GROMACS .gro file of C-alpha atoms in nm:
model
  268
    1MET     CA    1  -0.003  -0.002  -0.002
    2SER     CA    2   0.135   0.337  -0.093
    3HIS     CA    3   0.079   0.660   0.092
    4PRO     CA    4   0.121   1.020  -0.005
    5PRO     CA    5   0.406   1.210   0.158
    6MET     CA    6   0.345   1.430   0.447
    7ASN     CA    7   0.273   1.794   0.354
    8ALA     CA    8   0.594   1.987   0.397
    9ASP     CA    9   0.383   2.252   0.575
   10ASN     CA   10   0.276   2.031   0.856
   11ILE     CA   11   0.538   1.755   0.897
   12PHE     CA   12   0.707   1.938   1.177
   13ASP     CA   13   0.399   2.117   1.308
   14LEU     CA   14   0.357   2.097   1.693
   15SER     CA   15   0.045   2.310   1.707
   16GLY     CA   16  -0.188   2.200   1.997
   17ARG     CA   17   0.091   2.006   2.164
   18VAL     CA   18   0.238   2.069   2.504
   19ALA     CA   19   0.607   2.027   2.583
   20LEU     CA   20   0.822   2.017   2.897
   21VAL     CA   21   1.189   2.126   2.883
   22THR     CA   22   1.406   2.084   3.185
   23GLY     CA   23   1.698   2.312   3.217
   24GLY     CA   24   1.524   2.544   2.976
   25GLY     CA   25   1.647   2.866   3.126
   26THR     CA   26   1.984   2.876   2.954
   27HIS     CA   27   2.201   2.757   2.670
   28LEU     CA   28   2.084   2.435   2.495
   29GLY     CA   29   1.766   2.397   2.691
   30MET     CA   30   1.658   2.747   2.611
   31ALA     CA   31   1.738   2.697   2.232
   32MET     CA   32   1.534   2.380   2.234
   33ALA     CA   33   1.243   2.540   2.410
   34HIS     CA   34   1.246   2.821   2.156
   35ALA     CA   35   1.243   2.560   1.874
   36LEU     CA   36   0.949   2.367   2.014
   37SER     CA   37   0.748   2.685   2.078
   38GLY     CA   38   0.838   2.817   1.730
   39PHE     CA   39   0.674   2.519   1.572
   40GLY     CA   40   0.359   2.563   1.783
   41ALA     CA   41   0.398   2.377   2.106
   42HIS     CA   42   0.308   2.538   2.435
   43THR     CA   43   0.626   2.493   2.620
   44TYR     CA   44   0.684   2.467   2.998
   45VAL     CA   45   1.035   2.600   3.063
   46THR     CA   46   1.164   2.458   3.397
   47GLY     CA   47   1.473   2.492   3.609
   48ARG     CA   48   1.582   2.605   3.937
   49ARG     CA   49   1.640   2.980   3.888
   50GLN     CA   50   1.333   3.183   3.842
   51HIS     CA   51   1.479   3.484   3.686
   52LEU     CA   52   1.641   3.280   3.401
   53LEU     CA   53   1.318   3.097   3.341
   54GLU     CA   54   1.127   3.420   3.324
   55GLU     CA   55   1.382   3.557   3.078
   56SER     CA   56   1.365   3.247   2.857
   57ALA     CA   57   0.984   3.240   2.853
   58ALA     CA   58   0.964   3.614   2.787
   59SER     CA   59   1.197   3.576   2.480
   60ILE     CA   60   0.981   3.287   2.355
   61ARG     CA   61   0.667   3.491   2.386
   62ALA     CA   62   0.840   3.796   2.222
   63ALA     CA   63   0.915   3.564   1.918
   64GLY     CA   64   0.534   3.472   1.900
   65GLY     CA   65   0.545   3.141   2.086
   66GLU     CA   66   0.368   3.018   2.406
   67ALA     CA   67   0.571   2.942   2.712
   68THR     CA   68   0.519   2.909   3.082
   69PRO     CA   69   0.817   2.929   3.327
   70VAL     CA   70   0.797   2.688   3.626
   71VAL     CA   71   1.061   2.645   3.897
   72MET     CA   72   1.142   2.266   3.913
   73ASP     CA   73   1.431   2.069   4.052
   74VAL     CA   74   1.481   1.742   3.869
   75THR     CA   75   1.634   1.581   4.176
   76ASP     CA   76   1.310   1.623   4.359
   77PRO     CA   77   1.072   1.347   4.238
   78ASP     CA   78   0.772   1.496   4.419
   79GLY     CA   79   0.838   1.834   4.259
   80VAL     CA   80   0.861   1.688   3.916
   81GLU     CA   81   0.531   1.490   3.972
   82THR     CA   82   0.368   1.813   4.078
   83VAL     CA   83   0.469   2.004   3.763
   84VAL     CA   84   0.367   1.727   3.528
   85ASP     CA   85   0.035   1.698   3.715
   86ARG     CA   86  -0.010   2.069   3.663
   87ILE     CA   87   0.056   2.037   3.288
   88VAL     CA   88  -0.192   1.755   3.241
   89SER     CA   89  -0.444   1.949   3.456
   90GLU     CA   90  -0.414   2.264   3.256
   91HIS     CA   91  -0.404   2.112   2.910
   92GLY     CA   92  -0.534   1.751   2.939
   93HIS     CA   93  -0.209   1.602   2.794
   94ILE     CA   94   0.169   1.623   2.774
   95ASP     CA   95   0.314   1.542   2.438
   96VAL     CA   96   0.688   1.612   2.467
   97ALA     CA   97   0.932   1.585   2.749
   98VAL     CA   98   1.295   1.702   2.694
   99CYS     CA   99   1.505   1.570   2.974
  100ASN     CA  100   1.789   1.824   2.941
  101ALA     CA  101   1.873   1.951   3.293
  102GLY     CA  102   2.188   1.867   3.480
  103SER     CA  103   2.443   2.057   3.689
  104ASN     CA  104   2.814   1.996   3.666
  105ALA     CA  105   3.084   2.008   3.939
  106GLU     CA  106   3.455   1.975   3.864
  107ASN     CA  107   3.617   1.691   4.034
  108LEU     CA  108   3.969   1.554   4.064
  109PHE     CA  109   4.100   1.264   3.862
  110PRO     CA  110   4.093   0.922   4.026
  111PRO     CA  111   4.216   0.812   4.279
  112HIS     CA  112   4.133   1.148   4.443
  113THR     CA  113   3.768   1.169   4.315
  114ASP     CA  114   3.522   1.313   4.571
  115LEU     CA  115   3.257   1.052   4.572
  116ASP     CA  116   2.999   1.292   4.716
  117VAL     CA  117   3.050   1.522   4.421
  118PHE     CA  118   3.037   1.218   4.181
  119ARG     CA  119   2.706   1.101   4.331
  120ALA     CA  120   2.560   1.454   4.304
  121THR     CA  121   2.652   1.478   3.940
  122LEU     CA  122   2.487   1.137   3.875
  123GLU     CA  123   2.176   1.248   4.068
  124SER     CA  124   2.144   1.562   3.858
  125HIS     CA  125   2.203   1.432   3.520
  126LEU     CA  126   2.114   1.064   3.518
  127MET     CA  127   1.841   1.048   3.797
  128GLY     CA  128   1.707   1.381   3.691
  129ALA     CA  129   1.651   1.244   3.336
  130ILE     CA  130   1.501   0.920   3.470
  131THR     CA  131   1.274   1.101   3.713
  132THR     CA  132   1.143   1.336   3.438
  133ALA     CA  133   1.096   1.058   3.191
  134ASN     CA  134   0.914   0.843   3.451
  135ALA     CA  135   0.667   1.114   3.545
  136ALA     CA  136   0.592   1.232   3.183
  137GLY     CA  137   0.609   0.877   3.040
  138ARG     CA  138   0.341   0.747   3.273
  139ARG     CA  139   0.102   1.017   3.147
  140MET     CA  140   0.198   0.947   2.790
  141VAL     CA  141   0.128   0.577   2.826
  142GLU     CA  142  -0.218   0.666   2.965
  143GLN     CA  143  -0.290   0.879   2.667
  144GLY     CA  144  -0.132   0.644   2.414
  145SER     CA  145   0.118   0.892   2.262
  146GLY     CA  146   0.421   1.108   2.333
  147SER     CA  147   0.781   1.169   2.273
  148ILE     CA  148   1.050   1.161   2.541
  149ILE     CA  149   1.379   1.318   2.441
  150THR     CA  150   1.682   1.274   2.665
  151VAL     CA  151   2.002   1.476   2.630
  152SER     CA  152   2.331   1.297   2.662
  153SER     CA  153   2.662   1.422   2.509
  154VAL     CA  154   2.911   1.311   2.249
  155HIS     CA  155   3.105   1.218   2.568
  156GLY     CA  156   2.846   0.970   2.661
  157SER     CA  157   3.017   0.759   2.393
  158LEU     CA  158   3.372   0.907   2.386
  159ALA     CA  159   3.624   0.987   2.649
  160ALA     CA  160   3.733   1.345   2.680
  161ASP     CA  161   4.082   1.409   2.538
  162PRO     CA  162   4.291   1.562   2.819
  163ARG     CA  163   4.528   1.705   2.564
  164LEU     CA  164   4.267   1.962   2.481
  165TYR     CA  165   4.284   2.094   2.835
  166ALA     CA  166   4.651   2.033   2.936
  167ASP     CA  167   4.783   2.390   2.912
  168LEU     CA  168   4.464   2.580   2.981
  169GLY     CA  169   4.458   2.528   3.360
  170MET     CA  170   4.209   2.241   3.336
  171ALA     CA  171   4.437   1.947   3.337
  172LYS     CA  172   4.380   1.843   3.691
  173ARG     CA  173   4.001   1.829   3.661
  174SER     CA  174   3.797   1.527   3.560
  175SER     CA  175   3.463   1.491   3.382
  176LEU     CA  176   3.439   1.117   3.488
  177ALA     CA  177   3.101   1.149   3.669
  178TYR     CA  178   2.959   1.363   3.377
  179GLN     CA  179   3.059   1.102   3.125
  180ALA     CA  180   2.937   0.818   3.335
  181ALA     CA  181   2.599   0.977   3.363
  182LYS     CA  182   2.576   1.062   2.999
  183SER     CA  183   2.672   0.714   2.896
  184ALA     CA  184   2.397   0.572   3.126
  185ILE     CA  185   2.147   0.808   2.966
  186ILE     CA  186   2.206   0.661   2.622
  187GLY     CA  187   2.159   0.303   2.755
  188ALA     CA  188   1.845   0.403   2.958
  189THR     CA  189   1.700   0.575   2.645
  190ARG     CA  190   1.719   0.262   2.440
  191ASN     CA  191   1.565   0.055   2.714
  192LEU     CA  192   1.279   0.289   2.767
  193ALA     CA  193   1.216   0.292   2.399
  194ALA     CA  194   1.185  -0.078   2.395
  195GLU     CA  195   0.953  -0.085   2.698
  196LEU     CA  196   0.726   0.203   2.594
  197GLY     CA  197   0.703   0.168   2.213
  198ARG     CA  198   0.401  -0.046   2.206
  199SER     CA  199   0.224   0.212   2.422
  200GLY     CA  200   0.269   0.472   2.149
  201VAL     CA  201   0.555   0.655   2.328
  202ARG     CA  202   0.876   0.721   2.139
  203VAL     CA  203   1.208   0.772   2.330
  204ASN     CA  204   1.515   0.908   2.174
  205CYS     CA  205   1.838   1.082   2.275
  206ILE     CA  206   2.026   1.387   2.143
  207SER     CA  207   2.402   1.381   2.202
  208PRO     CA  208   2.546   1.739   2.148
  209GLY     CA  209   2.901   1.787   2.055
  210HIS     CA  210   3.102   2.071   2.197
  211VAL     CA  211   2.885   2.386   2.221
  212PRO     CA  212   3.109   2.642   2.408
  213LYS     CA  213   2.955   2.917   2.599
  214ASP     CA  214   3.054   3.286   2.532
  215THR     CA  215   3.273   3.273   2.846
  216ALA     CA  216   3.483   2.984   2.719
  217ASP     CA  217   3.858   3.031   2.673
  218PRO     CA  218   3.905   3.146   2.307
  219ARG     CA  219   4.202   2.900   2.275
  220PHE     CA  220   3.986   2.615   2.378
  221VAL     CA  221   3.708   2.722   2.127
  222GLU     CA  222   3.958   2.728   1.850
  223ARG     CA  223   4.069   2.375   1.929
  224LEU     CA  224   3.704   2.252   1.927
  225ILE     CA  225   3.657   2.418   1.584
  226ASN     CA  226   3.967   2.261   1.447
  227GLY     CA  227   3.867   1.924   1.591
  228ASN     CA  228   3.542   1.883   1.411
  229ALA     CA  229   3.489   1.782   1.045
  230LEU     CA  230   3.291   2.095   0.952
  231GLY     CA  231   3.549   2.341   1.105
  232ILE     CA  232   3.269   2.549   1.261
  233ARG     CA  233   3.173   2.648   1.608
  234GLY     CA  234   2.886   2.459   1.758
  235GLU     CA  235   2.599   2.678   1.871
  236PRO     CA  236   2.279   2.623   2.078
  237ARG     CA  237   2.063   2.666   1.769
  238ASP     CA  238   2.231   2.355   1.615
  239MET     CA  239   2.014   2.136   1.861
  240GLN     CA  240   1.694   2.299   1.746
  241GLY     CA  241   1.635   2.094   1.430
  242ALA     CA  242   1.724   1.769   1.610
  243VAL     CA  243   1.465   1.838   1.891
  244VAL     CA  244   1.181   1.933   1.654
  245LEU     CA  245   1.249   1.626   1.437
  246LEU     CA  246   1.220   1.395   1.739
  247ALA     CA  247   0.930   1.573   1.889
  248SER     CA  248   0.714   1.597   1.574
  249ASP     CA  249   0.540   1.359   1.329
  250ALA     CA  250   0.856   1.389   1.118
  251GLY     CA  251   1.015   1.148   1.361
  252ARG     CA  252   0.709   0.909   1.397
  253PHE     CA  253   0.919   0.606   1.296
  254ILE     CA  254   1.226   0.700   1.505
  255THR     CA  255   1.271   0.550   1.852
  256GLY     CA  256   1.558   0.425   2.061
  257HIS     CA  257   1.788   0.638   1.860
  258ASN     CA  258   2.092   0.854   1.978
  259LEU     CA  259   2.122   1.141   1.741
  260VAL     CA  260   2.470   1.281   1.754
  261VAL     CA  261   2.489   1.651   1.667
  262ASP     CA  262   2.863   1.727   1.689
  263GLY     CA  263   2.983   1.873   1.356
  264GLY     CA  264   3.162   1.547   1.287
  265TRP     CA  265   3.382   1.551   1.608
  266SER     CA  266   3.320   1.177   1.661
  267ILE     CA  267   3.396   1.052   1.306
  268TRP     CA  268   3.766   1.061   1.335
   0.00000   0.00000   0.00000
């Protein structure tokens, strides 16, 4: 049986859908929240800092989108449940959950790793993603549809190269906990996709490459640019196409996938 192609005007349309973006007040989360709202979703922008959420939501509304800022800590399961309950109460459904939040704390290389800092990083990134996916996924199963999008990193699959940092005052710091959490997120995504697929819920992962902030050392940024195949600087907007693809009907046959968006950093 043949079917006509989706109309190019609506294949990415998210009108009438409701999205939750954790860590939506800054950087990649803010960019993804903008993208979802730009394609029609009412987006709940969550995080721990009210003023950043307000700024993010205001910028979305200024661009013509719909956004609601809500303070939420992904390490607080009850708080996450409360926010998801609110979304479902206000709209009757939740269609997209982007599990992006996570706080980073520098740590020493083994064998001097501070295990309390290590646990806190895992709690923020890994458990935060699972907590959000669990709360949103349960409602999605009940309604028979939904898209959960986790956010890992290219370093969920690759080790960080210490030669990039050696002469920049960063050589004695380790990203071991971050990479452990991001690796686990990729595995958890695939498992959730297998478990939830027959309930109409898709689960995918985005693994960003290096997207330096404006405060990054220019020497480090230059090395990142030289290290990817495209030879360009990664920017938050580079995650926007990926999140809209996975959230919309354009990605209806995609689940359990880890979409690497890294300018070709990982092909070498």
